[in-house]
mmCIF file of C-alpha atoms and ligand atoms in Angstrom:
data_model
loop_
_atom_site.group_PDB
_atom_site.id
_atom_site.type_symbol
_atom_site.label_atom_id
_atom_site.label_comp_id
_atom_site.label_asym_id
_atom_site.label_seq_id
_atom_site.Cartn_x
_atom_site.Cartn_y
_atom_site.Cartn_z
ATOM 1 C CA MET A 20 25.841 3.853 -0.642
ATOM 2 C CA LYS A 21 23.466 5.570 -2.813
ATOM 3 C CA LYS A 22 21.168 8.017 -1.208
ATOM 4 C CA SER A 23 17.712 8.861 -2.888
ATOM 5 C CA VAL A 24 17.857 12.604 -3.335
ATOM 6 C CA ILE A 25 14.805 15.104 -4.313
ATOM 7 C CA GLN A 26 16.665 17.128 -6.953
ATOM 8 C CA SER A 27 13.242 19.208 -7.775
ATOM 9 C CA THR A 28 9.641 19.704 -7.554
ATOM 10 C CA GLY A 29 6.849 20.995 -9.827
ATOM 11 C CA MET A 30 3.369 21.686 -9.509
ATOM 12 C CA PHE A 31 0.121 22.311 -11.460
ATOM 13 C CA VAL A 32 -3.357 23.208 -10.701
ATOM 14 C CA PRO A 33 -5.946 23.782 -13.053
ATOM 15 C CA PRO A 34 -6.675 27.737 -13.440
ATOM 16 C CA ASN A 35 -10.667 27.490 -12.515
ATOM 17 C CA ILE A 36 -10.901 28.354 -8.897
ATOM 18 C CA VAL A 37 -14.210 27.557 -7.158
ATOM 19 C CA THR A 38 -14.602 29.132 -4.035
ATOM 20 C CA ASN A 39 -16.875 27.965 -1.062
ATOM 21 C CA HIS A 40 -19.486 30.592 -1.973
ATOM 22 C CA ASP A 41 -19.704 28.781 -5.465
ATOM 23 C CA LEU A 42 -20.556 25.686 -3.811
ATOM 24 C CA GLU A 43 -23.348 27.295 -1.931
ATOM 25 C CA GLY A 44 -24.905 27.780 -5.449
ATOM 26 C CA PHE A 45 -25.427 24.113 -5.769
ATOM 27 C CA MET A 46 -25.838 22.359 -2.567
ATOM 28 C CA ASP A 47 -26.963 23.127 0.981
ATOM 29 C CA THR A 48 -23.393 24.340 2.537
ATOM 30 C CA SER A 49 -22.018 27.477 3.431
ATOM 31 C CA ASP A 50 -18.630 29.231 3.572
ATOM 32 C CA GLU A 51 -18.552 29.664 7.247
ATOM 33 C CA TRP A 52 -19.176 25.888 7.834
ATOM 34 C CA ILE A 53 -16.605 24.730 5.080
ATOM 35 C CA ARG A 54 -13.856 27.103 6.688
ATOM 36 C CA LYS A 55 -14.661 26.289 10.409
ATOM 37 C CA ARG A 56 -14.808 22.536 9.948
ATOM 38 C CA THR A 57 -12.096 22.211 7.320
ATOM 39 C CA GLY A 58 -9.946 25.442 7.008
ATOM 40 C CA ILE A 59 -10.808 25.366 3.031
ATOM 41 C CA GLU A 60 -11.430 28.525 1.649
ATOM 42 C CA GLN A 61 -11.173 27.504 -2.226
ATOM 43 C CA ARG A 62 -10.088 24.802 -4.382
ATOM 44 C CA HIS A 63 -9.206 24.262 -8.243
ATOM 45 C CA TRP A 64 -11.369 22.169 -10.555
ATOM 46 C CA ILE A 65 -10.945 21.370 -13.943
ATOM 47 C CA ASP A 66 -13.177 23.107 -16.760
ATOM 48 C CA SER A 67 -16.331 20.917 -16.746
ATOM 49 C CA ASP A 68 -16.362 21.352 -20.608
ATOM 50 C CA LYS A 69 -12.925 20.046 -21.339
ATOM 51 C CA VAL A 70 -11.254 16.603 -21.352
ATOM 52 C CA THR A 71 -8.832 16.801 -18.642
ATOM 53 C CA GLY A 72 -7.524 13.500 -17.054
ATOM 54 C CA ALA A 73 -5.182 12.977 -13.920
ATOM 55 C CA SER A 74 -2.140 12.354 -16.677
ATOM 56 C CA ASP A 75 -2.933 15.868 -18.091
ATOM 57 C CA LEU A 76 -2.335 17.615 -14.940
ATOM 58 C CA GLY A 77 0.374 15.273 -14.074
ATOM 59 C CA PHE A 78 2.104 16.072 -17.459
ATOM 60 C CA GLU A 79 2.137 19.762 -16.482
ATOM 61 C CA ALA A 80 3.521 18.966 -13.145
ATOM 62 C CA ALA A 81 6.111 16.881 -14.533
ATOM 63 C CA LYS A 82 7.229 19.029 -17.089
ATOM 64 C CA ARG A 83 7.961 21.814 -14.465
ATOM 65 C CA ALA A 84 9.665 19.733 -12.188
ATOM 66 C CA LEU A 85 12.045 18.106 -15.023
ATOM 67 C CA ASP A 86 12.818 21.662 -16.170
ATOM 68 C CA GLN A 87 13.925 22.503 -12.602
ATOM 69 C CA ALA A 88 16.090 19.423 -12.232
ATOM 70 C CA GLY A 89 17.602 20.115 -15.726
ATOM 71 C CA TRP A 90 16.385 16.568 -16.862
ATOM 72 C CA THR A 91 15.068 15.511 -20.218
ATOM 73 C CA PRO A 92 12.371 12.824 -20.396
ATOM 74 C CA GLU A 93 15.101 10.691 -21.774
ATOM 75 C CA ASP A 94 16.914 11.052 -18.459
ATOM 76 C CA ILE A 95 13.807 9.412 -16.527
ATOM 77 C CA ASP A 96 14.424 5.678 -16.017
ATOM 78 C CA PHE A 97 11.502 5.054 -14.051
ATOM 79 C CA ILE A 98 7.877 6.766 -13.863
ATOM 80 C CA ILE A 99 5.612 6.184 -10.768
ATOM 81 C CA PHE A 100 2.156 7.787 -10.808
ATOM 82 C CA ALA A 101 0.017 7.975 -7.793
ATOM 83 C CA THR A 102 -3.720 8.502 -8.260
ATOM 84 C CA LEU A 103 -7.241 7.599 -7.161
ATOM 85 C CA SER A 104 -8.558 9.143 -10.286
ATOM 86 C CA PRO A 105 -7.137 7.664 -13.158
ATOM 87 C CA ASP A 106 -7.979 9.102 -16.708
ATOM 88 C CA ILE A 107 -9.725 5.919 -17.706
ATOM 89 C CA MET A 108 -10.291 2.532 -16.316
ATOM 90 C CA PHE A 109 -7.031 0.792 -17.803
ATOM 91 C CA PRO A 110 -4.230 1.187 -18.898
ATOM 92 C CA GLY A 111 -3.101 3.521 -15.846
ATOM 93 C CA PRO A 112 -1.895 6.958 -15.988
ATOM 94 C CA GLY A 113 1.689 6.298 -15.767
ATOM 95 C CA CYS A 114 1.854 4.795 -19.244
ATOM 96 C CA LEU A 115 -0.316 7.540 -20.265
ATOM 97 C CA LEU A 116 1.879 10.259 -18.842
ATOM 98 C CA GLN A 117 4.839 8.545 -20.340
ATOM 99 C CA ALA A 118 3.455 8.691 -24.010
ATOM 100 C CA LYS A 119 2.922 12.567 -23.255
ATOM 101 C CA LEU A 120 6.230 13.133 -22.385
ATOM 102 C CA GLY A 121 7.384 11.654 -25.679
ATOM 103 C CA LEU A 122 8.780 8.202 -24.426
ATOM 104 C CA ASP A 123 8.009 4.676 -25.846
ATOM 105 C CA SER A 124 10.011 2.189 -23.610
ATOM 106 C CA THR A 125 10.460 3.864 -20.003
ATOM 107 C CA PRO A 126 8.719 1.843 -17.211
ATOM 108 C CA ALA A 127 5.910 3.110 -15.552
ATOM 109 C CA LEU A 128 3.961 2.156 -12.434
ATOM 110 C CA ASP A 129 0.886 3.126 -10.963
ATOM 111 C CA ILE A 130 0.163 3.448 -7.256
ATOM 112 C CA ARG A 131 -3.144 3.290 -5.950
ATOM 113 C CA GLN A 132 -2.671 4.423 -2.458
ATOM 114 C CA GLN A 133 -4.956 7.520 -2.245
ATOM 115 C CA CYS A 134 -3.769 9.923 0.381
ATOM 116 C CA THR A 135 -0.637 8.154 1.023
ATOM 117 C CA GLY A 136 0.201 7.667 -2.653
ATOM 118 C CA PHE A 137 2.991 9.957 -2.376
ATOM 119 C CA LEU A 138 4.577 8.268 0.660
ATOM 120 C CA TYR A 139 3.990 4.801 -0.786
ATOM 121 C CA GLY A 140 5.702 6.162 -4.088
ATOM 122 C CA LEU A 141 8.692 7.733 -2.433
ATOM 123 C CA ALA A 142 9.532 4.285 -0.497
ATOM 124 C CA THR A 143 9.217 2.677 -3.762
ATOM 125 C CA ALA A 144 11.292 4.881 -5.604
ATOM 126 C CA ASP A 145 14.003 4.434 -2.825
ATOM 127 C CA ALA A 146 13.751 0.930 -3.050
ATOM 128 C CA TYR A 147 14.363 0.899 -6.834
ATOM 129 C CA ILE A 148 17.353 3.338 -6.261
ATOM 130 C CA LYS A 149 18.947 1.348 -3.438
ATOM 131 C CA THR A 150 18.505 -2.085 -5.394
ATOM 132 C CA GLY A 151 20.129 -0.751 -8.642
ATOM 133 C CA LEU A 152 16.801 -1.024 -10.582
ATOM 134 C CA ALA A 153 16.596 2.664 -11.373
ATOM 135 C CA ASN A 154 18.540 5.865 -10.739
ATOM 136 C CA ARG A 155 16.510 8.601 -11.985
ATOM 137 C CA VAL A 156 12.795 8.353 -10.952
ATOM 138 C CA LEU A 157 9.750 10.845 -11.817
ATOM 139 C CA LEU A 158 7.256 10.556 -9.107
ATOM 140 C CA VAL A 159 3.940 12.253 -9.676
ATOM 141 C CA GLY A 160 0.829 12.467 -7.591
ATOM 142 C CA SER A 161 -2.261 13.864 -9.502
ATOM 143 C CA GLU A 162 -6.100 13.907 -9.038
ATOM 144 C CA VAL A 163 -9.061 15.056 -10.925
ATOM 145 C CA HIS A 164 -11.908 14.665 -8.300
ATOM 146 C CA SER A 165 -14.215 17.008 -9.571
ATOM 147 C CA SER A 166 -15.570 15.191 -12.375
ATOM 148 C CA GLY A 167 -16.653 12.457 -9.915
ATOM 149 C CA LEU A 168 -18.105 14.122 -7.052
ATOM 150 C CA ASP A 169 -21.668 14.085 -5.963
ATOM 151 C CA LYS A 170 -22.419 17.954 -6.284
ATOM 152 C CA SER A 171 -25.826 17.582 -4.598
ATOM 153 C CA THR A 172 -26.430 18.208 -1.002
ATOM 154 C CA ARG A 173 -26.401 14.206 -0.530
ATOM 155 C CA GLY A 174 -22.444 14.356 -1.141
ATOM 156 C CA ARG A 175 -21.630 17.694 0.646
ATOM 157 C CA ASP A 176 -19.699 16.373 3.312
ATOM 158 C CA VAL A 177 -17.153 14.860 0.766
ATOM 159 C CA THR A 178 -17.601 17.097 -2.016
ATOM 160 C CA VAL A 179 -16.522 20.662 -0.348
ATOM 161 C CA ILE A 180 -13.340 19.071 0.726
ATOM 162 C CA PHE A 181 -11.789 17.924 -2.576
ATOM 163 C CA GLY A 182 -9.741 19.886 -5.261
ATOM 164 C CA ASP A 183 -7.902 18.905 -8.454
ATOM 165 C CA GLY A 184 -4.227 19.202 -8.907
ATOM 166 C CA ALA A 185 -0.882 17.658 -9.694
ATOM 167 C CA ALA A 186 2.540 17.910 -8.377
ATOM 168 C CA ALA A 187 5.704 16.055 -9.366
ATOM 169 C CA VAL A 188 9.303 15.130 -7.963
ATOM 170 C CA CYS A 189 12.517 14.198 -9.370
ATOM 171 C CA ILE A 190 14.335 11.873 -7.512
ATOM 172 C CA GLU A 191 17.829 10.749 -7.929
ATOM 173 C CA GLY A 192 20.162 8.037 -6.584
ATOM 174 C CA VAL A 193 23.538 9.921 -5.420
ATOM 175 C CA GLU A 194 26.614 8.057 -4.094
ATOM 176 C CA THR A 195 27.471 9.872 -0.767
ATOM 177 C CA GLN A 196 28.658 9.198 2.791
ATOM 178 C CA ALA A 197 26.362 12.055 4.077
ATOM 179 C CA ASP A 198 23.383 11.479 6.303
ATOM 180 C CA ALA A 199 20.792 12.269 3.717
ATOM 181 C CA GLY A 200 17.820 11.123 1.676
ATOM 182 C CA LEU A 201 15.201 8.983 3.242
ATOM 183 C CA LEU A 202 16.319 8.413 6.913
ATOM 184 C CA ALA A 203 13.373 6.418 8.014
ATOM 185 C CA THR A 204 10.086 4.979 6.440
ATOM 186 C CA SER A 205 7.018 3.700 8.119
ATOM 187 C CA LEU A 206 4.038 2.583 5.843
ATOM 188 C CA HIS A 207 0.689 0.835 7.092
ATOM 189 C CA ALA A 208 -2.454 -0.115 5.654
ATOM 190 C CA ASP A 209 -5.946 -1.637 7.456
ATOM 191 C CA GLY A 210 -8.245 -2.646 4.792
ATOM 192 C CA ASN A 211 -10.983 -3.464 7.418
ATOM 193 C CA TYR A 212 -11.724 0.218 7.109
ATOM 194 C CA ALA A 213 -11.922 0.375 3.405
ATOM 195 C CA GLU A 214 -15.713 1.170 3.408
ATOM 196 C CA ALA A 215 -15.083 4.155 5.542
ATOM 197 C CA LEU A 216 -13.841 6.163 2.497
ATOM 198 C CA MET A 217 -14.682 4.713 -0.944
ATOM 199 C CA THR A 218 -16.271 4.814 -4.355
ATOM 200 C CA GLU A 219 -17.863 1.518 -4.915
ATOM 201 C CA LEU A 220 -19.018 1.908 -8.735
ATOM 202 C CA PRO A 221 -18.096 0.720 -11.335
ATOM 203 C CA ALA A 222 -16.892 -2.482 -9.717
ATOM 204 C CA SER A 223 -15.507 -5.620 -11.488
ATOM 205 C CA LYS A 224 -16.989 -7.528 -8.429
ATOM 206 C CA PHE A 225 -20.482 -7.739 -9.785
ATOM 207 C CA PRO A 226 -21.494 -10.165 -12.528
ATOM 208 C CA GLN A 227 -22.160 -7.150 -14.740
ATOM 209 C CA ARG A 228 -19.802 -4.301 -14.052
ATOM 210 C CA MET A 229 -22.213 -1.621 -15.890
ATOM 211 C CA ILE A 230 -25.463 -2.592 -13.775
ATOM 212 C CA PRO A 231 -28.510 -2.572 -16.062
ATOM 213 C CA GLY A 232 -31.089 0.049 -15.353
ATOM 214 C CA LEU A 233 -28.934 1.577 -12.377
ATOM 215 C CA ASP A 234 -29.207 5.548 -12.483
ATOM 216 C CA ILE A 235 -26.321 7.626 -12.727
ATOM 217 C CA ASP A 236 -27.472 9.388 -9.526
ATOM 218 C CA ASP A 237 -27.038 6.170 -7.603
ATOM 219 C CA ALA A 238 -24.987 7.001 -4.622
ATOM 220 C CA ARG A 239 -22.388 4.264 -5.352
ATOM 221 C CA TYR A 240 -21.060 6.215 -8.228
ATOM 222 C CA TYR A 241 -19.813 8.760 -5.893
ATOM 223 C CA PRO A 242 -17.230 8.853 -2.956
ATOM 224 C CA VAL A 243 -18.486 8.344 0.627
ATOM 225 C CA MET A 244 -16.912 8.774 3.872
ATOM 226 C CA ASP A 245 -17.291 8.292 7.431
ATOM 227 C CA GLY A 246 -15.674 11.759 8.089
ATOM 228 C CA PRO A 247 -15.771 11.608 11.971
ATOM 229 C CA ALA A 248 -14.233 8.101 11.994
ATOM 230 C CA ILE A 249 -11.497 8.893 9.748
ATOM 231 C CA PHE A 250 -10.829 12.162 11.431
ATOM 232 C CA LYS A 251 -10.782 10.182 14.690
ATOM 233 C CA LYS A 252 -8.119 7.617 13.120
ATOM 234 C CA ALA A 253 -6.035 10.564 11.842
ATOM 235 C CA VAL A 254 -5.604 12.281 15.108
ATOM 236 C CA LYS A 255 -4.654 8.800 16.741
ATOM 237 C CA MET A 256 -2.477 7.156 14.017
ATOM 238 C CA LEU A 257 -0.597 10.244 12.767
ATOM 239 C CA PRO A 258 1.494 10.954 15.829
ATOM 240 C CA LYS A 259 1.892 7.405 16.537
ATOM 241 C CA VAL A 260 3.276 6.828 12.822
ATOM 242 C CA ILE A 261 5.681 10.141 13.362
ATOM 243 C CA ASN A 262 7.115 8.385 16.239
ATOM 244 C CA GLU A 263 7.568 5.187 14.869
ATOM 245 C CA SER A 264 9.788 7.082 12.112
ATOM 246 C CA LEU A 265 11.604 9.151 14.516
ATOM 247 C CA GLU A 266 12.478 6.072 16.640
ATOM 248 C CA LYS A 267 13.713 4.414 13.286
ATOM 249 C CA ALA A 268 15.780 7.332 12.525
ATOM 250 C CA GLY A 269 17.082 7.797 16.160
ATOM 251 C CA MET A 270 15.926 11.268 16.212
ATOM 252 C CA ASP A 271 13.968 13.509 18.380
ATOM 253 C CA LEU A 272 10.882 15.678 17.072
ATOM 254 C CA ASP A 273 13.239 18.813 17.552
ATOM 255 C CA GLN A 274 15.633 17.634 14.665
ATOM 256 C CA ILE A 275 12.626 17.698 12.275
ATOM 257 C CA ASP A 276 12.825 21.457 10.648
ATOM 258 C CA LEU A 277 9.126 20.878 8.960
ATOM 259 C CA ILE A 278 6.550 18.545 9.277
ATOM 260 C CA ILE A 279 4.579 18.605 5.827
ATOM 261 C CA PRO A 280 1.322 16.572 6.310
ATOM 262 C CA HIS A 281 -1.262 15.432 4.091
ATOM 263 C CA GLN A 282 -3.790 18.230 3.790
ATOM 264 C CA ALA A 283 -7.045 16.727 4.529
ATOM 265 C CA ASN A 284 -8.467 19.051 7.175
ATOM 266 C CA LEU A 285 -6.896 22.035 8.789
ATOM 267 C CA ARG A 286 -8.063 20.780 12.240
ATOM 268 C CA ILE A 287 -6.527 17.396 11.694
ATOM 269 C CA ASN A 288 -3.060 18.989 11.264
ATOM 270 C CA GLN A 289 -3.718 21.724 14.093
ATOM 271 C CA ALA A 290 -4.627 18.926 16.536
ATOM 272 C CA LEU A 291 -1.438 17.107 15.333
ATOM 273 C CA GLY A 292 0.512 20.032 16.261
ATOM 274 C CA GLN A 293 -1.204 20.470 19.747
ATOM 275 C CA TYR A 294 -0.450 16.670 20.480
ATOM 276 C CA LEU A 295 3.132 16.850 19.502
ATOM 277 C CA LYS A 296 3.472 20.404 21.477
ATOM 278 C CA ILE A 297 4.867 22.095 18.606
ATOM 279 C CA SER A 298 4.491 25.493 17.312
ATOM 280 C CA ASP A 299 2.117 25.921 14.369
ATOM 281 C CA ASP A 300 4.969 27.278 12.106
ATOM 282 C CA LYS A 301 6.471 23.963 12.245
ATOM 283 C CA ILE A 302 3.704 22.369 10.021
ATOM 284 C CA PHE A 303 3.007 23.370 6.474
ATOM 285 C CA HIS A 304 -0.598 24.157 5.599
ATOM 286 C CA ASN A 305 -1.853 25.167 2.259
ATOM 287 C CA ILE A 306 -5.262 23.420 2.599
ATOM 288 C CA GLN A 307 -6.920 26.855 2.510
ATOM 289 C CA LYS A 308 -6.228 27.216 -1.234
ATOM 290 C CA TYR A 309 -6.579 23.882 -2.831
ATOM 291 C CA GLY A 310 -8.633 21.685 -0.729
ATOM 292 C CA ASN A 311 -7.831 17.864 -0.285
ATOM 293 C CA THR A 312 -5.771 16.993 -3.444
ATOM 294 C CA THR A 313 -5.169 13.488 -2.225
ATOM 295 C CA ALA A 314 -2.101 12.145 -3.984
ATOM 296 C CA ALA A 315 -0.819 15.467 -5.167
ATOM 297 C CA SER A 316 -1.371 16.881 -1.617
ATOM 298 C CA ILE A 317 2.053 16.129 0.003
ATOM 299 C CA PRO A 318 4.340 16.875 -3.024
ATOM 300 C CA LEU A 319 2.244 20.028 -3.567
ATOM 301 C CA ALA A 320 2.871 21.070 -0.230
ATOM 302 C CA LEU A 321 6.657 20.342 -0.466
ATOM 303 C CA HIS A 322 6.733 22.357 -3.646
ATOM 304 C CA GLU A 323 5.423 25.315 -1.947
ATOM 305 C CA ALA A 324 7.443 24.811 1.138
ATOM 306 C CA VAL A 325 10.606 24.932 -1.238
ATOM 307 C CA GLU A 326 9.240 28.053 -3.061
ATOM 308 C CA GLN A 327 8.911 29.750 0.210
ATOM 309 C CA GLY A 328 12.181 28.868 1.493
ATOM 310 C CA ARG A 329 10.926 26.713 4.383
ATOM 311 C CA THR A 330 12.878 23.740 3.208
ATOM 312 C CA GLY A 331 15.123 22.710 0.289
ATOM 313 C CA LYS A 332 18.650 23.726 1.780
ATOM 314 C CA SER A 333 21.430 21.080 2.325
ATOM 315 C CA GLY A 334 20.591 19.766 5.767
ATOM 316 C CA ASP A 335 17.128 20.594 6.019
ATOM 317 C CA THR A 336 14.908 17.754 7.378
ATOM 318 C CA VAL A 337 11.519 17.229 6.843
ATOM 319 C CA LEU A 338 8.949 14.602 7.755
ATOM 320 C CA PHE A 339 5.979 13.761 5.391
ATOM 321 C CA VAL A 340 2.946 12.206 7.248
ATOM 322 C CA GLY A 341 -0.720 11.187 5.897
ATOM 323 C CA LEU A 342 -3.535 8.811 6.579
ATOM 324 C CA GLY A 343 -6.247 8.293 3.982
ATOM 325 C CA ALA A 344 -8.638 5.685 2.078
ATOM 326 C CA GLY A 345 -7.626 2.094 2.433
ATOM 327 C CA LEU A 346 -7.329 2.872 5.271
ATOM 328 C CA THR A 347 -3.583 3.724 4.628
ATOM 329 C CA TRP A 348 -1.156 5.772 6.517
ATOM 330 C CA GLY A 349 2.605 6.458 6.963
ATOM 331 C CA SER A 350 5.393 8.737 7.574
ATOM 332 C CA ILE A 351 8.930 9.292 6.001
ATOM 333 C CA ILE A 352 11.839 11.390 7.377
ATOM 334 C CA TYR A 353 13.939 12.974 4.415
ATOM 335 C CA ARG A 354 17.069 15.023 4.852
ATOM 336 C CA TYR A 355 18.321 17.318 1.629
ATOM 337 C CA LEU A 356 21.783 16.515 0.746
HETATM 338 O O1 UT7 B 1 -7.945 12.915 2.968
HETATM 339 C C1 UT7 B 1 -8.805 11.693 3.090
HETATM 340 C C2 UT7 B 1 -8.975 11.428 4.399
HETATM 341 N N1 UT7 B 1 -9.994 12.185 4.978
HETATM 342 C C3 UT7 B 1 -10.140 13.090 5.930
HETATM 343 O O2 UT7 B 1 -9.261 12.822 6.822
HETATM 344 C C4 UT7 B 1 -11.343 13.598 6.468
HETATM 345 C C5 UT7 B 1 -11.810 13.594 7.856
HETATM 346 N N2 UT7 B 1 -12.877 13.863 8.187
HETATM 347 C C6 UT7 B 1 -13.302 15.452 8.085
HETATM 348 O O3 UT7 B 1 -12.477 16.236 7.688
HETATM 349 C C7 UT7 B 1 -14.664 15.735 8.727
HETATM 350 O O4 UT7 B 1 -15.149 14.613 9.353
HETATM 351 C C8 UT7 B 1 -15.428 16.500 7.768
HETATM 352 C C9 UT7 B 1 -15.036 17.701 7.036
HETATM 353 C C10 UT7 B 1 -15.580 15.591 6.682
HETATM 354 C C11 UT7 B 1 -17.018 16.540 8.345
HETATM 355 O O5 UT7 B 1 -16.625 17.571 9.475
HETATM 356 P P1 UT7 B 1 -17.248 17.118 10.925
HETATM 357 O O6 UT7 B 1 -16.957 18.292 11.955
HETATM 358 O O7 UT7 B 1 -16.913 15.673 11.379
HETATM 359 O O8 UT7 B 1 -18.806 16.920 10.666
HETATM 360 P P2 UT7 B 1 -20.088 15.754 10.541
HETATM 361 O O9 UT7 B 1 -19.654 14.938 9.595
HETATM 362 O O10 UT7 B 1 -19.800 15.294 12.078
HETATM 363 O O11 UT7 B 1 -21.077 16.718 10.433
HETATM 364 C C12 UT7 B 1 -21.845 17.510 11.152
HETATM 365 C C13 UT7 B 1 -22.931 18.430 10.715
HETATM 366 C C14 UT7 B 1 -23.966 17.367 10.071
HETATM 367 O O12 UT7 B 1 -25.198 17.788 10.504
HETATM 368 P P3 UT7 B 1 -26.070 17.620 11.801
HETATM 369 O O13 UT7 B 1 -26.117 15.834 11.559
HETATM 370 O O14 UT7 B 1 -25.413 17.862 12.918
HETATM 371 O O15 UT7 B 1 -27.377 18.164 11.561
HETATM 372 C C15 UT7 B 1 -23.756 17.130 8.641
HETATM 373 O O16 UT7 B 1 -24.902 16.714 7.923
HETATM 374 O O17 UT7 B 1 -22.637 18.992 9.649
HETATM 375 C C16 UT7 B 1 -23.133 18.474 8.613
HETATM 376 N N3 UT7 B 1 -22.383 18.901 7.379
HETATM 377 C C17 UT7 B 1 -22.544 19.793 6.477
HETATM 378 N N4 UT7 B 1 -22.984 21.151 6.640
HETATM 379 C C18 UT7 B 1 -22.645 22.081 5.728
HETATM 380 C C19 UT7 B 1 -21.609 17.986 6.695
HETATM 381 N N5 UT7 B 1 -21.154 18.396 5.816
HETATM 382 C C20 UT7 B 1 -21.692 19.818 5.465
HETATM 383 C C21 UT7 B 1 -21.413 20.810 4.393
HETATM 384 N N6 UT7 B 1 -22.016 21.938 4.567
HETATM 385 N N7 UT7 B 1 -20.379 20.550 3.553
#
């Protein structure tokens, strides 16, 4: 039976680094508050005077992943693009990326699952591969948050946590008897919490999408979050969904070599480690450098974990886990072939 195998990873973040001290320059916040409450030290934001969409960052990450896999764009038979910050209202960045890769008929699918976009994307890639609909899938997670953040004190709880960036993986169906590939997948959503983290405008639900007379500073143009509520949900649901996947795979936690969680808040991931009673070096963290890059966060962490030699060898088993807007949450256990 075919197994979905991650053949390569690639990442790209815009070169412009924004430190916590830089943020102090335009809102009432402090380096001390941000480090203490989130673990974040800096993030990358696109240059504010250049046009850069999610597909542009995704293109850079995709090129690197393709190079590493030894694939040309023509080798891809399905593109999956996960983002909450598409370049334009429509068409989606999957199509824009496809054209940037020089392709003109390869199917492209967008996923709007925010922080779990990579998990939903990986599960979708696996399903396409197992049903024979595709064999070589390019999965990209990419976000340009900075152009849509409220940079006044009003938006400080959200704005200090988000960073721009992209990461891509090349996934291939390989015929093997080995116990490798996706060993268990658990995905969930609860739309009752949609308003706990959302950007409301522009919205098709209103009779006039561009509301006449509405000021550009209207709070509804910017992401709003009930941070403490999401924090509590994460601390409760992440261990639960990890156990669900372990049970499905018939595995114990000590058979997982590395947990690669969504990077939303260092404290959430440290609390997860304490709850699971595992040492901190079994959980991968890089939020300090990039902040929360939403759909890019898990593949970006995977890329760095592979680069640092913490996973990627045959038999290495990782567990991806995350929770975010939707709400959506999930976990996937993956073993390298
Ligand atoms: O990836 C998507 C999913 N999102 C998450 O997982 C995020 C989960 N939530 C969080 O990470 C945390 O809730 C935050 C980092 C967003 C906020 O941390 P918190 O410890 O929950 O703070 P809080 O919202 O309870 O606010 C505590 C205080 C408030 O002041 P008062 O009312 O106590 O005077 C806030 O106004 O901190 C204030 N505050 C800030 N102060 C300085 C909120 N944001 C800031 C800020 N700088 N950036």
